[in-house]
Coordinates of C-alpha atoms in Angstrom, one line a residue:
M679 CA 0.0 0.0 0.0
A680 CA 1.2 3.5 -0.8
V681 CA -0.3 6.9 -0.1
D682 CA 1.5 9.9 -1.5
W683 CA 0.5 13.5 -1.3
I684 CA 2.0 17.0 -1.8
S685 CA 1.9 19.1 1.4
D686 CA 1.6 22.9 1.0
E687 CA 1.1 23.6 4.7
L688 CA 4.1 21.9 6.3
A689 CA 6.0 24.3 8.6
G690 CA 9.3 23.4 10.2
P691 CA 12.1 21.0 9.3
V692 CA 11.6 18.3 6.7
K693 CA 13.7 15.9 8.6
V694 CA 12.0 14.6 11.7
P695 CA 14.1 15.4 14.8
P696 CA 15.7 12.6 16.8
G697 CA 13.6 11.5 19.8
S698 CA 10.3 12.6 18.0
A699 CA 7.2 10.5 17.6
M700 CA 4.9 10.3 14.6
R701 CA 1.3 9.3 14.0
V702 CA 0.6 8.4 10.4
T703 CA -3.1 8.1 9.5
F704 CA -4.7 6.8 6.3
L705 CA -8.4 7.3 5.6
K706 CA -10.6 5.4 3.2
L707 CA -13.8 7.2 2.1
K708 CA -17.0 5.4 1.7
E709 CA -17.7 4.5 -2.0
N710 CA -20.5 7.0 -2.4
S711 CA -18.6 9.9 -0.9
G712 CA -18.2 12.9 -3.2
E713 CA -16.1 16.0 -3.3
G714 CA -18.0 17.7 -0.4
E715 CA -17.4 14.8 2.0
K716 CA -13.8 14.6 1.0
G717 CA -13.4 18.4 1.5
E718 CA -14.9 18.1 4.9
I719 CA -12.6 15.3 5.9
L720 CA -9.6 17.3 4.7
R721 CA -10.8 20.4 6.6
V722 CA -11.3 18.5 9.9
T723 CA -8.0 16.6 9.6
R724 CA -6.1 19.8 8.9
G725 CA -7.7 21.5 11.9
I726 CA -6.5 18.9 14.4
K727 CA -3.2 20.8 15.0
E728 CA -5.2 23.6 16.5
K729 CA -7.1 21.2 18.8
F730 CA -4.0 19.3 19.9
P731 CA -1.1 21.7 20.7
S732 CA 1.3 18.7 21.3
I733 CA 1.4 18.3 17.5
D734 CA 4.6 20.0 16.4
Q735 CA 4.0 19.5 12.6
L736 CA 1.1 18.2 10.6
S737 CA 1.0 17.2 6.9
V738 CA -2.4 16.3 5.3
G739 CA -3.2 15.6 1.7
E740 CA -5.2 13.7 -0.9
N741 CA -3.5 10.6 -2.3
L742 CA -1.7 11.0 -5.7
S743 CA -1.2 7.3 -6.3
P744 CA -4.7 5.8 -5.9
A745 CA -3.9 2.6 -7.8
R746 CA -1.4 1.6 -5.0
A747 CA -3.5 2.8 -2.1
K748 CA -6.0 -0.1 -1.5
G749 CA -8.8 2.6 -1.4
F750 CA -7.1 4.9 1.1
S751 CA -7.4 8.3 -0.4
I752 CA -6.3 10.7 2.4
G753 CA -3.2 10.6 4.5
S754 CA -1.7 12.6 7.4
V755 CA 1.5 12.7 9.4
A756 CA 1.5 14.3 12.8
V757 CA 4.9 14.8 14.4
F758 CA 5.2 15.1 18.2
G759 CA 8.2 16.2 20.4
G760 CA 8.4 12.7 21.8
V761 CA 6.6 9.5 22.7
K762 CA 5.2 11.1 25.9
D763 CA 3.5 13.8 23.8
L764 CA 2.0 11.2 21.6
E765 CA 0.9 9.1 24.6
A766 CA -0.8 12.2 26.0
L767 CA -3.4 11.9 23.3
E768 CA -4.7 8.9 25.2
S769 CA -5.6 11.1 28.3
E770 CA -9.2 11.4 29.1
S771 CA -9.6 15.0 27.9
A772 CA -7.6 14.5 24.7
A773 CA -9.5 11.3 24.0
A774 CA -12.8 13.2 24.3
A775 CA -11.6 15.9 22.0
A776 CA -10.4 13.3 19.5
K777 CA -13.7 11.6 19.6
E778 CA -15.5 14.9 18.9
E779 CA -13.3 15.4 15.8
K780 CA -13.8 11.9 14.6
D781 CA -17.6 12.1 15.0
K782 CA -17.6 15.0 12.5
V783 CA -16.4 12.7 9.7
R784 CA -17.1 9.2 10.8
E785 CA -20.2 8.8 8.5
F786 CA -18.0 9.5 5.5
L787 CA -15.3 6.9 6.3
D788 CA -15.1 3.2 5.4
G789 CA -11.7 2.6 7.0
V790 CA -9.0 4.2 9.1
L791 CA -5.4 2.9 9.5
V792 CA -3.2 4.5 12.2
V793 CA 0.5 3.8 12.7
D794 CA 2.5 5.3 15.5
N795 CA 6.3 5.4 15.3
A796 CA 9.1 6.5 17.7
V797 CA 12.1 8.1 16.0
P798 CA 15.3 7.0 17.8
A799 CA 17.0 9.7 19.8
Y800 CA 20.5 8.8 18.5
L801 CA 20.1 9.8 14.8

C-alpha cells in the first residue's frame, strides 16, 4: 500500500528530529462519498493541529497514487516532540476531544489505519 501527497502547509524542518514520535493516519472514504465529503474530511483533519497543541508538525493531503493505495485516499502525518506527547493523546480530555473530531467525519469513512512510530534519539 502507498499513499503519497503534496503538502503545502508543512511548517518546520523536513527531517523529523531525533527523539520525536509520529502518527501516520490513512483514511478510506465510503464508496458513495463525493467532493463535499472529501473536502470536509480534509478540513477537519487539517484542523487537528489547533485542537492538539502537542502536535509540532502536521501534513495532510489527498492521495496522488490511488492505484497503489487499497482505497485509502487521504493521509496525514503528525509529528510530536516525543513519545510522551503522543501518549498524552490517550488522556481522558484528549480522547474526548479526538472523539469529537472523529464524530464530524465518521459517517464518510469506510476505514482508518493508524501507525505510531518513535524516532530513535540517537540519529
